[in-house]
Each structure stands twice: as structure tokens, then as C-alpha cells.
Amino acid sequence: MRIAIGADHGGYPLNERVIQELDGADHEIIDFGTHVGSRPDDYPDYAVKVGQTVQRGEAEIGILICGSGVGAAVAANKLQGIRAALCGDTYSARQSREHDDCNVLCLGARVVGVELALEIVRAFVNARFSGEERHKRRLKKIADIESAENRSGSAATAKQNRERS
């Protein structure tokens, strides 16, 4: 499987260990770093890189790691078609793929230990969308919300631009 991965300084060194695990399982990794934990950087930058790589189909799934995982999940979920799941247990990781067809896993390096994080990664990577009708129906509703939000967001932005002029 082709997997895009990125982490800010808060996600280092867990990022390195996850990459090592995925390499050992013969996955193809698109690595956006960081590989320097002492230099502060910003999780939205990695969320965009990983998310856009998944959007373009250059990776099947993505993994984002920051200090808590929350910021990475919030940022990634702003990208259309990205369904990022913040997971702290294997059940949620598996179910996020099987039921919600999530395509980005977010981890909090300061929240989960290394061994648990690796179990979560394995659960997420090895799970597949079930394709059950009830899950397809729910995903369509999510896509409809996203489309409606994009339309209303564009109208609101246009209105704000007119008011500033």
C-alpha cells in the first residue's frame, strides 16, 4: 500500500518509528517529515501535504502525527474528501476504515505510547471499507454536507469580499 506520512515537531520521534514499522511491512512510504524534533514547525503544513497527496490518489491513505493529534485532524478534515480520524485505540482505528472509510489516521505522540501507536497504525492500515449499504448511505450524507458547506462558504466569502470593497 502507498501511504503518505507527515508529522510536526510534536510528532517526532514517533513519526520515525511508524515509518520504520511501515517499511518493515513492505508499504511504499511518501515521507513529508519532519525528521528534526528540535525545530518548531506547524501541523497544518503537514496536513495539507498528506491530505492533498491522498486527494490526488498518489497515496491510498495518510498518517499524520502531532503532539495531541487534534490539530492535525482538524486541519486535515478541512480538505475536501479527506476523512481524518484521531484514534487512540485499535477499535476506533479499524472501525474508522471499515465503517467511515477514513483515509487519514491522526495520532497524538504525546498521548499514546509507541507500542500502542504501532498497533493503531496496523489496525488502520489493515482494515478496509466494508461497503455495507448503511455505511455508504451515511458517507453520501457526509459528502452532501461537504458540498453544501462549500457552496455556502463560497457565497459567504464572495459577500465578505464585496463588503470589504
PDB file of C-alpha atoms in Angstrom:
ATOM      1  CA  MET A   1       0.000   0.000   0.000  1.00  0.00           C
ATOM      2  CA  ARG A   2       1.157   3.528  -0.707  1.00  0.00           C
ATOM      3  CA  ILE A   3       0.979   5.678   2.436  1.00  0.00           C
ATOM      4  CA  ALA A   4       1.677   9.403   2.850  1.00  0.00           C
ATOM      5  CA  ILE A   5       3.000  10.355   6.270  1.00  0.00           C
ATOM      6  CA  GLY A   6       3.813  13.637   7.939  1.00  0.00           C
ATOM      7  CA  ALA A   7       4.498  14.920  11.429  1.00  0.00           C
ATOM      8  CA  ASP A   8       5.339  18.201  13.058  1.00  0.00           C
ATOM      9  CA  HIS A   9       7.986  18.537  15.760  1.00  0.00           C
ATOM     10  CA  GLY A  10       5.492  17.241  18.347  1.00  0.00           C
ATOM     11  CA  GLY A  11       5.114  14.046  16.331  1.00  0.00           C
ATOM     12  CA  TYR A  12       8.814  13.373  16.266  1.00  0.00           C
ATOM     13  CA  PRO A  13      10.242  10.742  17.079  1.00  0.00           C
ATOM     14  CA  LEU A  14       7.024   8.650  16.867  1.00  0.00           C
ATOM     15  CA  ASN A  15       6.971   9.520  13.165  1.00  0.00           C
ATOM     16  CA  GLU A  16      10.342   7.802  12.713  1.00  0.00           C
ATOM     17  CA  ARG A  17       9.135   4.654  14.472  1.00  0.00           C
ATOM     18  CA  VAL A  18       5.908   4.494  12.434  1.00  0.00           C
ATOM     19  CA  ILE A  19       7.868   4.850   9.189  1.00  0.00           C
ATOM     20  CA  GLN A  20      10.176   2.047  10.305  1.00  0.00           C
ATOM     21  CA  GLU A  21       7.147  -0.163  11.050  1.00  0.00           C
ATOM     22  CA  LEU A  22       5.515   0.544   7.683  1.00  0.00           C
ATOM     23  CA  ASP A  23       8.779   0.000   5.787  1.00  0.00           C
ATOM     24  CA  GLY A  24       9.157  -3.341   7.539  1.00  0.00           C
ATOM     25  CA  ALA A  25       5.691  -4.330   6.330  1.00  0.00           C
ATOM     26  CA  ASP A  26       6.691  -3.516   2.714  1.00  0.00           C
ATOM     27  CA  HIS A  27       4.492  -0.467   2.313  1.00  0.00           C
ATOM     28  CA  GLU A  28       5.560   2.327  -0.023  1.00  0.00           C
ATOM     29  CA  ILE A  29       6.018   5.494   2.022  1.00  0.00           C
ATOM     30  CA  ILE A  30       5.716   9.088   0.851  1.00  0.00           C
ATOM     31  CA  ASP A  31       7.504  10.795   3.712  1.00  0.00           C
ATOM     32  CA  PHE A  32       6.923  14.502   4.335  1.00  0.00           C
ATOM     33  CA  GLY A  33       8.948  14.562   7.572  1.00  0.00           C
ATOM     34  CA  THR A  34       9.699  16.099   9.965  1.00  0.00           C
ATOM     35  CA  HIS A  35      12.923  14.432  10.927  1.00  0.00           C
ATOM     36  CA  VAL A  36      14.043  17.193  13.288  1.00  0.00           C
ATOM     37  CA  GLY A  37      12.225  17.359  16.592  1.00  0.00           C
ATOM     38  CA  SER A  38      14.067  20.399  17.884  1.00  0.00           C
ATOM     39  CA  ARG A  39      12.830  22.843  15.242  1.00  0.00           C
ATOM     40  CA  PRO A  40       9.245  24.042  15.812  1.00  0.00           C
ATOM     41  CA  ASP A  41       7.003  23.792  12.764  1.00  0.00           C
ATOM     42  CA  ASP A  42       3.278  23.780  12.079  1.00  0.00           C
ATOM     43  CA  TYR A  43       0.980  20.754  11.799  1.00  0.00           C
ATOM     44  CA  PRO A  44      -1.344  22.357   9.180  1.00  0.00           C
ATOM     45  CA  ASP A  45       1.552  22.329   6.698  1.00  0.00           C
ATOM     46  CA  TYR A  46       1.869  18.555   7.036  1.00  0.00           C
ATOM     47  CA  ALA A  47      -1.902  18.054   6.980  1.00  0.00           C
ATOM     48  CA  VAL A  48      -2.093  19.827   3.619  1.00  0.00           C
ATOM     49  CA  LYS A  49       0.799  17.836   2.129  1.00  0.00           C
ATOM     50  CA  VAL A  50      -0.524  14.469   3.283  1.00  0.00           C
ATOM     51  CA  GLY A  51      -4.170  15.320   2.556  1.00  0.00           C
ATOM     52  CA  GLN A  52      -3.530  16.608  -0.954  1.00  0.00           C
ATOM     53  CA  THR A  53      -1.438  13.534  -1.739  1.00  0.00           C
ATOM     54  CA  VAL A  54      -4.402  11.364  -0.728  1.00  0.00           C
ATOM     55  CA  GLN A  55      -6.838  13.613  -2.634  1.00  0.00           C
ATOM     56  CA  ARG A  56      -4.797  13.232  -5.829  1.00  0.00           C
ATOM     57  CA  GLY A  57      -4.711   9.447  -5.427  1.00  0.00           C
ATOM     58  CA  GLU A  58      -0.932   9.414  -5.081  1.00  0.00           C
ATOM     59  CA  ALA A  59      -1.383   7.574  -1.775  1.00  0.00           C
ATOM     60  CA  GLU A  60      -4.209   5.317  -0.675  1.00  0.00           C
ATOM     61  CA  ILE A  61      -4.145   6.615   2.884  1.00  0.00           C
ATOM     62  CA  GLY A  62      -2.292   9.121   5.025  1.00  0.00           C
ATOM     63  CA  ILE A  63      -0.953   9.259   8.554  1.00  0.00           C
ATOM     64  CA  LEU A  64      -0.445  12.497  10.491  1.00  0.00           C
ATOM     65  CA  ILE A  65       1.282  12.773  13.840  1.00  0.00           C
ATOM     66  CA  CYS A  66       1.417  15.829  16.072  1.00  0.00           C
ATOM     67  CA  GLY A  67       1.563  16.311  19.820  1.00  0.00           C
ATOM     68  CA  SER A  68      -2.094  15.573  20.568  1.00  0.00           C
ATOM     69  CA  GLY A  69      -3.316  14.555  17.112  1.00  0.00           C
ATOM     70  CA  VAL A  70      -6.188  17.020  17.440  1.00  0.00           C
ATOM     71  CA  GLY A  71      -4.715  19.858  15.397  1.00  0.00           C
ATOM     72  CA  ALA A  72      -3.667  17.524  12.598  1.00  0.00           C
ATOM     73  CA  ALA A  73      -7.174  16.033  12.468  1.00  0.00           C
ATOM     74  CA  VAL A  74      -8.855  19.447  12.424  1.00  0.00           C
ATOM     75  CA  ALA A  75      -6.589  20.693   9.633  1.00  0.00           C
ATOM     76  CA  ALA A  76      -6.848  17.543   7.511  1.00  0.00           C
ATOM     77  CA  ASN A  77     -10.639  17.482   7.747  1.00  0.00           C
ATOM     78  CA  LYS A  78     -10.766  20.920   6.116  1.00  0.00           C
ATOM     79  CA  LEU A  79      -9.669  19.309   2.839  1.00  0.00           C
ATOM     80  CA  GLN A  80     -12.493  18.108   0.633  1.00  0.00           C
ATOM     81  CA  GLY A  81     -12.785  14.338   0.521  1.00  0.00           C
ATOM     82  CA  ILE A  82     -10.462  13.802   3.449  1.00  0.00           C
ATOM     83  CA  ARG A  83     -11.910  11.905   6.365  1.00  0.00           C
ATOM     84  CA  ALA A  84      -9.295  12.075   9.104  1.00  0.00           C
ATOM     85  CA  ALA A  85      -9.749  10.038  12.266  1.00  0.00           C
ATOM     86  CA  LEU A  86      -7.975  10.824  15.517  1.00  0.00           C
ATOM     87  CA  CYS A  87      -7.516   7.409  17.105  1.00  0.00           C
ATOM     88  CA  GLY A  88      -6.189   6.403  20.488  1.00  0.00           C
ATOM     89  CA  ASP A  89      -7.251   2.761  20.339  1.00  0.00           C
ATOM     90  CA  THR A  90      -7.280  -0.077  17.807  1.00  0.00           C
ATOM     91  CA  TYR A  91     -11.069  -0.460  17.726  1.00  0.00           C
ATOM     92  CA  SER A  92     -11.576   3.134  16.562  1.00  0.00           C
ATOM     93  CA  ALA A  93      -8.759   2.812  14.031  1.00  0.00           C
ATOM     94  CA  ARG A  94     -10.279  -0.308  12.494  1.00  0.00           C
ATOM     95  CA  GLN A  95     -13.856   0.969  12.601  1.00  0.00           C
ATOM     96  CA  SER A  96     -12.903   4.346  11.112  1.00  0.00           C
ATOM     97  CA  ARG A  97     -11.822   2.490   7.964  1.00  0.00           C
ATOM     98  CA  GLU A  98     -14.478  -0.237   7.923  1.00  0.00           C
ATOM     99  CA  HIS A  99     -17.497   1.973   8.631  1.00  0.00           C
ATOM    100  CA  ASP A 100     -16.462   5.557   7.844  1.00  0.00           C
ATOM    101  CA  ASP A 101     -13.982   4.911   5.013  1.00  0.00           C
ATOM    102  CA  CYS A 102     -11.481   7.226   6.695  1.00  0.00           C
ATOM    103  CA  ASN A 103      -8.406   7.863   4.604  1.00  0.00           C
ATOM    104  CA  VAL A 104      -6.154   9.661   7.100  1.00  0.00           C
ATOM    105  CA  LEU A 105      -5.133   8.442  10.550  1.00  0.00           C
ATOM    106  CA  CYS A 106      -4.111  11.051  13.128  1.00  0.00           C
ATOM    107  CA  LEU A 107      -2.072  10.185  16.179  1.00  0.00           C
ATOM    108  CA  GLY A 108      -1.039  12.136  19.251  1.00  0.00           C
ATOM    109  CA  ALA A 109       2.607  11.383  20.015  1.00  0.00           C
ATOM    110  CA  ARG A 110       2.272  12.877  23.490  1.00  0.00           C
ATOM    111  CA  VAL A 111      -0.900  10.897  24.177  1.00  0.00           C
ATOM    112  CA  VAL A 112      -0.286   7.307  23.063  1.00  0.00           C
ATOM    113  CA  GLY A 113       2.780   5.222  23.727  1.00  0.00           C
ATOM    114  CA  VAL A 114       4.884   3.863  20.911  1.00  0.00           C
ATOM    115  CA  GLU A 115       3.662   0.259  21.081  1.00  0.00           C
ATOM    116  CA  LEU A 116       0.000   1.288  21.185  1.00  0.00           C
ATOM    117  CA  ALA A 117       0.581   3.722  18.316  1.00  0.00           C
ATOM    118  CA  LEU A 118       2.064   0.919  16.218  1.00  0.00           C
ATOM    119  CA  GLU A 119      -0.924  -1.319  16.983  1.00  0.00           C
ATOM    120  CA  ILE A 120      -3.258   1.531  15.977  1.00  0.00           C
ATOM    121  CA  VAL A 121      -1.340   2.033  12.724  1.00  0.00           C
ATOM    122  CA  ARG A 122      -1.530  -1.696  11.913  1.00  0.00           C
ATOM    123  CA  ALA A 123      -5.267  -1.767  12.634  1.00  0.00           C
ATOM    124  CA  PHE A 124      -5.900   1.262  10.410  1.00  0.00           C
ATOM    125  CA  VAL A 125      -3.677   0.107   7.554  1.00  0.00           C
ATOM    126  CA  ASN A 126      -5.032  -3.448   7.503  1.00  0.00           C
ATOM    127  CA  ALA A 127      -8.720  -2.511   7.672  1.00  0.00           C
ATOM    128  CA  ARG A 128     -10.829  -1.958   4.566  1.00  0.00           C
ATOM    129  CA  PHE A 129     -14.145  -0.209   3.977  1.00  0.00           C
ATOM    130  CA  SER A 130     -16.932  -2.774   4.362  1.00  0.00           C
ATOM    131  CA  GLY A 131     -19.059  -1.289   1.587  1.00  0.00           C
ATOM    132  CA  GLU A 132     -22.221  -2.053   3.544  1.00  0.00           C
ATOM    133  CA  GLU A 133     -25.214  -0.087   2.318  1.00  0.00           C
ATOM    134  CA  ARG A 134     -25.802   1.659   5.659  1.00  0.00           C
ATOM    135  CA  HIS A 135     -22.222   2.963   5.635  1.00  0.00           C
ATOM    136  CA  LYS A 136     -22.467   4.089   2.001  1.00  0.00           C
ATOM    137  CA  ARG A 137     -25.693   5.934   2.854  1.00  0.00           C
ATOM    138  CA  ARG A 138     -24.017   7.749   5.744  1.00  0.00           C
ATOM    139  CA  LEU A 139     -20.965   8.650   3.674  1.00  0.00           C
ATOM    140  CA  LYS A 140     -23.226  10.114   0.990  1.00  0.00           C
ATOM    141  CA  LYS A 141     -24.825  12.300   3.640  1.00  0.00           C
ATOM    142  CA  ILE A 142     -21.384  13.477   4.749  1.00  0.00           C
ATOM    143  CA  ALA A 143     -20.453  14.255   1.124  1.00  0.00           C
ATOM    144  CA  ASP A 144     -23.711  16.193   0.742  1.00  0.00           C
ATOM    145  CA  ILE A 145     -22.917  18.245   3.864  1.00  0.00           C
ATOM    146  CA  GLU A 146     -19.439  18.959   2.494  1.00  0.00           C
ATOM    147  CA  SER A 147     -20.840  20.057  -0.887  1.00  0.00           C
ATOM    148  CA  ALA A 148     -23.482  22.282   0.689  1.00  0.00           C
ATOM    149  CA  GLU A 149     -20.895  23.815   3.010  1.00  0.00           C
ATOM    150  CA  ASN A 150     -18.564  24.521   0.090  1.00  0.00           C
ATOM    151  CA  ARG A 151     -21.385  26.231  -1.831  1.00  0.00           C
ATOM    152  CA  SER A 152     -22.497  28.345   1.123  1.00  0.00           C
ATOM    153  CA  GLY A 153     -18.895  29.037   2.105  1.00  0.00           C
ATOM    154  CA  SER A 154     -18.168  30.367  -1.386  1.00  0.00           C
ATOM    155  CA  ALA A 155     -21.221  32.619  -1.233  1.00  0.00           C
ATOM    156  CA  ALA A 156     -20.240  33.903   2.212  1.00  0.00           C
ATOM    157  CA  THR A 157     -16.683  34.605   1.039  1.00  0.00           C
ATOM    158  CA  ALA A 158     -17.974  36.494  -2.005  1.00  0.00           C
ATOM    159  CA  LYS A 159     -20.273  38.551   0.226  1.00  0.00           C
ATOM    160  CA  GLN A 160     -17.408  39.370   2.629  1.00  0.00           C
ATOM    161  CA  ASN A 161     -15.231  40.428  -0.310  1.00  0.00           C
ATOM    162  CA  ARG A 162     -17.973  42.733  -1.631  1.00  0.00           C
ATOM    163  CA  GLU A 163     -18.425  44.282   1.824  1.00  0.00           C
ATOM    164  CA  ARG A 164     -14.674  44.997   2.107  1.00  0.00           C
ATOM    165  CA  SER A 165     -14.594  46.760  -1.271  1.00  0.00           C
TER     166      SER A 165
END
